[in-house]
XYZ file of C-alpha atoms in Angstrom:
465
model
C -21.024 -5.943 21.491
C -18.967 -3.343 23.228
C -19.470 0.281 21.605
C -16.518 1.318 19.236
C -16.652 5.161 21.201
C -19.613 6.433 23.760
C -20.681 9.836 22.911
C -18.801 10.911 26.209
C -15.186 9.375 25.170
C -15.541 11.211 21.790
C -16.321 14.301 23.138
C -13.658 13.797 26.058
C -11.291 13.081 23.376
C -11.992 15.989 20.691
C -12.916 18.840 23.902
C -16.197 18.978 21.959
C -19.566 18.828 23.139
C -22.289 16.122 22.792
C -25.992 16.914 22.246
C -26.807 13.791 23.725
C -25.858 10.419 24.698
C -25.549 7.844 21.740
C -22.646 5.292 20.880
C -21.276 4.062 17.801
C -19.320 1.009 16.333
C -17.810 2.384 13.616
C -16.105 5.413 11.998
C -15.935 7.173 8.352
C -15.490 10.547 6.932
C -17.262 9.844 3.780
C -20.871 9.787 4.046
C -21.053 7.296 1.352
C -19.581 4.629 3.487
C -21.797 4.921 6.497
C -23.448 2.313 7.711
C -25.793 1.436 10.445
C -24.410 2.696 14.038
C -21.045 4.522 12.608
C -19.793 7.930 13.499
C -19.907 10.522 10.693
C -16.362 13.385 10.463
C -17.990 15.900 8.649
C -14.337 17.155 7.458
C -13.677 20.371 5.849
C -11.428 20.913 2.900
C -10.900 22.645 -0.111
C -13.171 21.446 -2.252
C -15.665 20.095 -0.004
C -17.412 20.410 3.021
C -18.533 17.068 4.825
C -21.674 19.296 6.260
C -23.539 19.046 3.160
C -23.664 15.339 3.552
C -24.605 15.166 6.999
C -28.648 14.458 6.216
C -27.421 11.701 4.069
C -24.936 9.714 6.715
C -27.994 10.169 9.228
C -30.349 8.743 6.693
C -27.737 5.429 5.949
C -28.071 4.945 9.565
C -25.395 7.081 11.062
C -25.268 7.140 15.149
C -23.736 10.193 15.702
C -21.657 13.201 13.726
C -18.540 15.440 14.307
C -19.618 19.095 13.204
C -18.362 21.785 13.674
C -21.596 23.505 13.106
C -25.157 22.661 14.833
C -27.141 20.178 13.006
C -29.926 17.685 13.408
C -29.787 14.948 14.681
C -26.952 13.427 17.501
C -23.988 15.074 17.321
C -20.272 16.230 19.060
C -19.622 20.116 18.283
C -16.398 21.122 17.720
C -14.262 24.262 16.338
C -12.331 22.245 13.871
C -13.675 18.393 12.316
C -10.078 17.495 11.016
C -8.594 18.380 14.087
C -11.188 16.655 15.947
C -10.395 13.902 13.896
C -6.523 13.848 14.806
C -7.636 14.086 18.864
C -9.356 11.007 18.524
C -6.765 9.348 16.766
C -4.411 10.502 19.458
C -6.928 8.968 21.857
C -7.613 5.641 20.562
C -3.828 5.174 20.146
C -3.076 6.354 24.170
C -5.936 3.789 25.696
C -4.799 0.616 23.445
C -2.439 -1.661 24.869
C -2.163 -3.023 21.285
C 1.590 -3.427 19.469
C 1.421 -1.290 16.792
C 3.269 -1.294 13.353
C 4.113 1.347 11.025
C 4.943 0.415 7.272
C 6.228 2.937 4.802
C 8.137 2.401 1.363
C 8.055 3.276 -1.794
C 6.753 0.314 -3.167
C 5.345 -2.594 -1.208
C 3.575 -0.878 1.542
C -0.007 -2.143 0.968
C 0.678 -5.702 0.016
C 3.072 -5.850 3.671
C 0.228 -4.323 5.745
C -1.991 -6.911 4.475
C 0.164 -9.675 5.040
C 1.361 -8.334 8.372
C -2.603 -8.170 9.339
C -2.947 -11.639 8.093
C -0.015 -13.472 10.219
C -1.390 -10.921 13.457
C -4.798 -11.540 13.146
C -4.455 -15.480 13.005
C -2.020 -15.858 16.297
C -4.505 -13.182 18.331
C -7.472 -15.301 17.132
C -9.089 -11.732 15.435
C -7.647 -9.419 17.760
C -5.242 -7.938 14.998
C -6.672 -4.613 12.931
C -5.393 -2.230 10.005
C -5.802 0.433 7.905
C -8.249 -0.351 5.037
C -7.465 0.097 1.344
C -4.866 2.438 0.900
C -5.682 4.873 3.843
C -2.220 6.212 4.282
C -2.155 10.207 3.884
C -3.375 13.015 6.469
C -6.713 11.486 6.822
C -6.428 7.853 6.282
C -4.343 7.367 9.264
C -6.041 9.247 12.015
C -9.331 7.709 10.121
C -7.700 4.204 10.886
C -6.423 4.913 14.276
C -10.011 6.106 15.113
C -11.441 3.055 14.051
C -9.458 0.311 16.449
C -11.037 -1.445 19.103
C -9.901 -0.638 22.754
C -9.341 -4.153 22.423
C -6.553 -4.682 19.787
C -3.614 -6.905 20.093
C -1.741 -5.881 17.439
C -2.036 -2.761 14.980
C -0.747 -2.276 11.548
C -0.806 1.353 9.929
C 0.149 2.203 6.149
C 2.081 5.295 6.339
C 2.508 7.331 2.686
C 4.023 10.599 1.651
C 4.966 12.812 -1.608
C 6.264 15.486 0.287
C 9.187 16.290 3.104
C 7.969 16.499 7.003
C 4.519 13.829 6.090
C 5.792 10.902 7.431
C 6.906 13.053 10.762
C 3.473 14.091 11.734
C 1.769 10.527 11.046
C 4.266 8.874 12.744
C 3.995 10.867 15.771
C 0.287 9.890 15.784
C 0.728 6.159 15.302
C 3.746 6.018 17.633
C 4.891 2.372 16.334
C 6.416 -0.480 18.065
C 8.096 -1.343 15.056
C 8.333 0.393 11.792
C 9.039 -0.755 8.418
C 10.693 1.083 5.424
C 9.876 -2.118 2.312
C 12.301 -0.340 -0.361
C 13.636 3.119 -1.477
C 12.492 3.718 -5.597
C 12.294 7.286 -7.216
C 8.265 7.569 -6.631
C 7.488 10.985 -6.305
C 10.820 11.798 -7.234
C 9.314 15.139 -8.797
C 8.531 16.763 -5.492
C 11.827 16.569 -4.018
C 14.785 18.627 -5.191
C 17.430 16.861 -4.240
C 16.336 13.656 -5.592
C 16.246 9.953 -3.904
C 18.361 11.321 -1.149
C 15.229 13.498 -0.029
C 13.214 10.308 -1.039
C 15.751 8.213 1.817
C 15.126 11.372 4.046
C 11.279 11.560 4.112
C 10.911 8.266 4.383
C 13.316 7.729 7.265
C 10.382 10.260 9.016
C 8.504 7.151 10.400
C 11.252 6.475 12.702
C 10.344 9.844 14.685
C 7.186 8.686 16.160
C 9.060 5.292 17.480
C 7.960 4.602 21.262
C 10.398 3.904 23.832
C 12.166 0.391 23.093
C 11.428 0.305 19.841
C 12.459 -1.395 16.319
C 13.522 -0.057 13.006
C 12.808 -2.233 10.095
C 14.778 -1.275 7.055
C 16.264 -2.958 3.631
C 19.716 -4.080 3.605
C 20.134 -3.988 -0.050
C 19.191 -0.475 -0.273
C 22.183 1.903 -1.762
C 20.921 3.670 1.234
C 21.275 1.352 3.824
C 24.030 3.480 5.578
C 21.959 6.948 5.585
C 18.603 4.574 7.318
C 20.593 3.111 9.666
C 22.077 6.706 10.779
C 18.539 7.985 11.265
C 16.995 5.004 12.521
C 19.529 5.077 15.547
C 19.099 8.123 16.850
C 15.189 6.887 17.411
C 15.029 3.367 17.877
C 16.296 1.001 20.817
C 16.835 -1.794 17.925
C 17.712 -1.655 14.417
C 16.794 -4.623 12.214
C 17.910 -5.241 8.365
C 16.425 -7.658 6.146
C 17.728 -8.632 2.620
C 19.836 -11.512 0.972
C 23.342 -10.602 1.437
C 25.454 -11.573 3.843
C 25.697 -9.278 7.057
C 21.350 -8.889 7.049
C 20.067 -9.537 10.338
C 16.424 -11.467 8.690
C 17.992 -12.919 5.602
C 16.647 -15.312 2.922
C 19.627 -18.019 2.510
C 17.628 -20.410 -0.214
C 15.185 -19.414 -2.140
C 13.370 -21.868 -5.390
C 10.253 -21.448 -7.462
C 7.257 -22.907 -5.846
C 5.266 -25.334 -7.769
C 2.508 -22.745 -8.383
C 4.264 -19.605 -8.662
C 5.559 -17.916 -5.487
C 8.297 -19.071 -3.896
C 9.980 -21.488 -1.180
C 12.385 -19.331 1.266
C 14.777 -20.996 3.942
C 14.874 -17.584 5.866
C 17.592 -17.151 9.320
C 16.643 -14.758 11.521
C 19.626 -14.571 14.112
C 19.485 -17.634 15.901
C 16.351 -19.106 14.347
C 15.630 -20.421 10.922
C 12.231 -20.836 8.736
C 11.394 -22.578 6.243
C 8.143 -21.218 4.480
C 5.700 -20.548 0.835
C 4.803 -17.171 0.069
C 1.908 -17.575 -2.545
C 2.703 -14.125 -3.893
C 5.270 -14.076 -6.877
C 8.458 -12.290 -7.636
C 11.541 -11.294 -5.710
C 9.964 -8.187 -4.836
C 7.623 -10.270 -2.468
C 10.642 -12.692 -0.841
C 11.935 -9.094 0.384
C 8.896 -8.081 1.593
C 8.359 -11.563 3.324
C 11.371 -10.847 5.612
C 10.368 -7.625 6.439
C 6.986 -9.256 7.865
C 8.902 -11.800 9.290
C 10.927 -9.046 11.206
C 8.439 -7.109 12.358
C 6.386 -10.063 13.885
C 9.057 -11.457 15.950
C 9.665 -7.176 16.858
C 5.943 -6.944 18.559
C 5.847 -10.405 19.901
C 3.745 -12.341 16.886
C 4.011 -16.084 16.303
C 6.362 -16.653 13.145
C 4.531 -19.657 12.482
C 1.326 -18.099 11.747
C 3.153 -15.617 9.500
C 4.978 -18.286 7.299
C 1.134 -20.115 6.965
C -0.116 -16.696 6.211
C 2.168 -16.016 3.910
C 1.684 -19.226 2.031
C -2.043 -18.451 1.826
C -1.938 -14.632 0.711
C -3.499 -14.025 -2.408
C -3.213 -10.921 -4.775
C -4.767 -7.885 -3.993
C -6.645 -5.509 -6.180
C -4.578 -3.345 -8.025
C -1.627 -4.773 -6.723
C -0.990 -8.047 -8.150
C -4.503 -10.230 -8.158
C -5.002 -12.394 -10.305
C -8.041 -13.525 -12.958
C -8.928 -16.383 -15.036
C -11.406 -14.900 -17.362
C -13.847 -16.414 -20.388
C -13.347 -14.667 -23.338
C -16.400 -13.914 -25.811
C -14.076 -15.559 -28.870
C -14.039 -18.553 -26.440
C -10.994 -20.112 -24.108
C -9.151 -18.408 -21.011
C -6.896 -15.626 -20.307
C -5.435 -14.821 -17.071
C -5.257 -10.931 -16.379
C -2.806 -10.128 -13.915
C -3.784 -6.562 -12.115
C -1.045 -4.075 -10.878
C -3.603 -1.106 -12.215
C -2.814 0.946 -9.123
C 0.296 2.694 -9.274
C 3.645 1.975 -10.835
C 6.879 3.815 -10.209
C 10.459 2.433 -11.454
C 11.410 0.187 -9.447
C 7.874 -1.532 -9.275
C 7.826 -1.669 -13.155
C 10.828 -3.432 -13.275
C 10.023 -5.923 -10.355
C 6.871 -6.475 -11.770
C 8.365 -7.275 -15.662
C 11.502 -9.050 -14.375
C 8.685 -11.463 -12.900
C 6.681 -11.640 -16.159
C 9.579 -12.559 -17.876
C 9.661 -16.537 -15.998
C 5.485 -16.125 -16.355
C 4.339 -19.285 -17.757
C 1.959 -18.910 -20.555
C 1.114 -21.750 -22.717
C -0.077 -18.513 -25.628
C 1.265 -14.968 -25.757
C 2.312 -12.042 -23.150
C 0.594 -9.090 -23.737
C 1.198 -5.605 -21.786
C -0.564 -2.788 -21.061
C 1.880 -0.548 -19.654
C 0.480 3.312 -18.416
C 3.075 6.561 -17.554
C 4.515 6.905 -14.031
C 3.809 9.685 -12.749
C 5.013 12.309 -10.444
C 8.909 11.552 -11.716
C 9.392 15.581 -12.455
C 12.207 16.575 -14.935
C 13.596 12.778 -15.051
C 10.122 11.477 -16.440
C 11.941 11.261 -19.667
C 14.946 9.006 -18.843
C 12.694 6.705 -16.563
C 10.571 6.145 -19.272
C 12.760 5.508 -21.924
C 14.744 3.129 -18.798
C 11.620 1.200 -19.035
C 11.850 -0.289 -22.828
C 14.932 -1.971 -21.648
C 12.950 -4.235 -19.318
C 9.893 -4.281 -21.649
C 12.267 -6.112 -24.087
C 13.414 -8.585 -22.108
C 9.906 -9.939 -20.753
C 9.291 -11.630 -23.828
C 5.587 -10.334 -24.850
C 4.271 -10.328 -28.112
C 1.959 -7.056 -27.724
C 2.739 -3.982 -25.990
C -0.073 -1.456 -25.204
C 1.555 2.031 -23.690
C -0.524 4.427 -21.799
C -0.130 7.792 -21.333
C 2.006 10.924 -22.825
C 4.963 9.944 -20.912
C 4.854 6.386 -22.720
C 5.764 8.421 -26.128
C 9.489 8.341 -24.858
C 9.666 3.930 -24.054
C 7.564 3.842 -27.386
C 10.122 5.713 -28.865
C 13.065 3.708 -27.842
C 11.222 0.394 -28.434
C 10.535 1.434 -32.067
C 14.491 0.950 -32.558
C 14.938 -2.262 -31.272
C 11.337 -4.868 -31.403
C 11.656 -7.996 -32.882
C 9.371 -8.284 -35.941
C 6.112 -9.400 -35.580
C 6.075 -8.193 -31.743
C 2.848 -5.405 -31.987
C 2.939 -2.193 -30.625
C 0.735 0.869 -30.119
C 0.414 3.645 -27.522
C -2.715 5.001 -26.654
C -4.224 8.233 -24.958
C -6.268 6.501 -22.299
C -7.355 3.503 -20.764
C -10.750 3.136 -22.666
C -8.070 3.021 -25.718
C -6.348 0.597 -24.210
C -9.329 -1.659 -23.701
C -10.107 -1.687 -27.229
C -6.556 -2.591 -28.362
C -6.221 -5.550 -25.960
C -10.153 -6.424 -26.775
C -8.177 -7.028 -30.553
C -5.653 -9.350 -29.635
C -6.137 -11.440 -26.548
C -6.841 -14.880 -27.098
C -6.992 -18.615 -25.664
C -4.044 -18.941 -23.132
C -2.858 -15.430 -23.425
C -1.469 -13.646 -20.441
C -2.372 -10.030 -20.118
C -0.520 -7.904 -17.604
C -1.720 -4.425 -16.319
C 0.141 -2.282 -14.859
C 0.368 1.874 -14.564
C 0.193 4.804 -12.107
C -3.464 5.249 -10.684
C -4.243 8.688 -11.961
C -4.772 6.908 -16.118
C -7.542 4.477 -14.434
C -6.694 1.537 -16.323
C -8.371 -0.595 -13.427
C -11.418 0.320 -15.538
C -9.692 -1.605 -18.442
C -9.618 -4.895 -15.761
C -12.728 -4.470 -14.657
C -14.019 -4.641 -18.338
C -12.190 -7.588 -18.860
C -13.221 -9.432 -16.217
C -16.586 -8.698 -16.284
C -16.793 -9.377 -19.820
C -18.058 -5.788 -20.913
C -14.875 -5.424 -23.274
């Protein structure tokens, strides 16, 4: 197998210098994931300092380091590890021939990067790679970058920001083909002062980094369709919309329930049409669908393989998966798992969808706080009851302080007999929904990462509830 980096290219790349010859195959700044023949970034930050760990990546079989200080073992010195870590990002991206895309959005980033990988990776027979998990910040990307073959045909980078000028400097490193914006929603909303416009603007970043020739990727539907399209011009050769209006350039013309969940789309894209399932369910994921479809036909992808790819997707962790579980009292429940962030427009994607659920018992929800929504946290939340109400469950479990303001509103208008309670925490939680889920209930999950409630699914499924 041909080395990942030689102790020469790294050192090359990061002007550091090697205290011997070694290669490795893999790369991770978190000494925790090492495994036999990777590279260890000993990265400095605020709260810790990756040279503390550096015995322990060496002892779970760690090749080689990036220090900035002298230490056993092999090793590249440098003055600065994150900045090392950005040169060899730089690096791997300038000797790849690969197409690369860049997805951003407030919601839907993850689930298209996976999907993209899937359709890419089929049609180049395992020559397609992306960033793992949610590896989209400061670090994640020049981790990701740093870990692509020379090889790659096609790349796919998650891009995320809660702050102006983000998106502008990871951009620059991936320096797409094609880049996608999914969907504009208030997430983060707190950290910007004048509201979704600086949202539009931040996002609208990724189009910087473009290279020469290439596409922009953005929703038609968006109430700020106009201001992307002004900034995607001034970077990109070709700008694409996708959406379900009239006047889209990827639209979905028909679109019917498919026999499982998911749906059956009739897509046209310009002169073309497709005809495909998407396993995933929801509106939310037809959108994202023609995005994908977009940005293969952008970097040269077969659109076949996407459509099978699509039909074959299956929930992700956190973001939609879904489990059939035994319960202790006896029968089945099906937990659906969207523990891993939540922002408006998510919540109400993800409870429009629970609405047409079918459930031959009750819907039950455990619904955690959004966070990062500043001084509107308040009128999102109490937004929120409105589309609690109309999902038709029979239990409602809130999470979280901001919850006190939808629990508020719901308390004026629940049907009788529908329960309610809000709780502190997700170990709260738990118990609640340990109390009232039964034979051929269907639980949904679903709040901002920081309350944890994955622990809540993970109970569940494992049957430690």
């Amino acid at each position: 197998m041909t080395a990942l980096w030689t102790s020469a290219a790294i050192a090359e790349a990061t002007a550091g210098k090697a205290s011997t010859e070694f290669s490795v195959n893999g790369v991770a700044f978190d000494s925790r994931e090492i495994g036999p023949g990777d590279l260890f970034v000993a990265l400095k930050g605020e709260h810790s300092d990756g040279h503390l760990h550096v015995e322990q990546a060496f002892a779970s079989g760690a090749a080689g380091a990036i220090v900035s200080e002298p230490v056993e073992g092999s090793h590249i010195l440098v003055p600065d590890t994150v900045e090392a870590l950005d040169m060899l990002a730089k690096a791997s991206r300038v000797r790849t021939d690969a197409k690369i895309i860049g997805v951003t959005g407030s919601v839907g980033k993850t689930g298209t990067k996976e999907a993209l990988y899937a359709a890419l990776d089929r049609c180049s027979f395992g020559k397609a790679h992306r960033s793992v998990k949610s590896y989209n910040n400061h670090v994640g990307v020049p981790l990701s970058l740093s870990r692509m073959p020379e090889d790659t045909k096609f790349g796919i980078f998650e891009m995320g920001m809660n702050h102006a000028n983000e998106l502008s400097a990871l951009t620059r490193l991936v320096r797409p083909d094609a880049a996608i914006i999914t969907a504009i929603a208030p997430a983060h909303i707190g950290n910007f002062r004048n509201g979704e416009q600086g949202i539009v603007d931040a996002k609208a970043e990724i189009f910087e980094g473009l290279m020469p020739g290439g596409t922009a990727i953005i929703p038609h539907e968006s109430p700020y369709f106009q201001r992307l399209k002004k900034t995607a011009e001034r970077y990109a050769a070709h700008v694409i919309s996708f959406g379900f209006e009239d006047g889209a350039d990827v639209r979905a013309v028909d679109v019917v329930a498919a026999p499982r969940g998911g749906s059956l789309v009739t897509a046209r894209l310009g002169d073309r049409s497709l005809c495909f399932t998407i396993a995933e369910a929801g509106r939310h994921w037809v959108s994202n669908s023609l995005a994908i479809l977009a940005a293969v036909r952008a970097v040269g992808g077969d659109l076949a393989s996407a459509g099978l790819s699509l039909a074959e997707m299956s929930g992700i962790d956190g973001r939609g998966r879904r489990h059939d579980i035994s319960l202790k009292s006896g029968g089945k429940a099906l937990i659906i798992d969207e523990s891993y962030n939540a922002n408006p427009a998510s919540m109400k994607a993800t409870l429009q969808h629970f609405t047409v659920e079918p459930c031959t018992g009750r819907k039950i929800l455990i619904l955690g706080a959004m966070g990062e929504l500043g001084d509107q946290s308040a009128q999102f939340h109490t937004a929120l009851a409105d589309d609690i109400l109309l999902c038709g469950a029979a239990a409602i479990i809130l999470v979280g302080d901001d919850m006190a303001h939808t629990a508020a509103k719901l308390e004026q208008s629940l049907d009788q007999g529908v329960k309610m309670s809000h709780c502190e925490n997700a170990a709260a939680a738990l118990t609640e929904a340990a109390k009232l889920i039964g034979d051929g209930d269907v639980l949904l999950i679903k709040g901002s990462n920081y309350l944890g409630l994955s622990s809540a699914v993970s109970a569940l499924v494992n049957g430690e509830y």
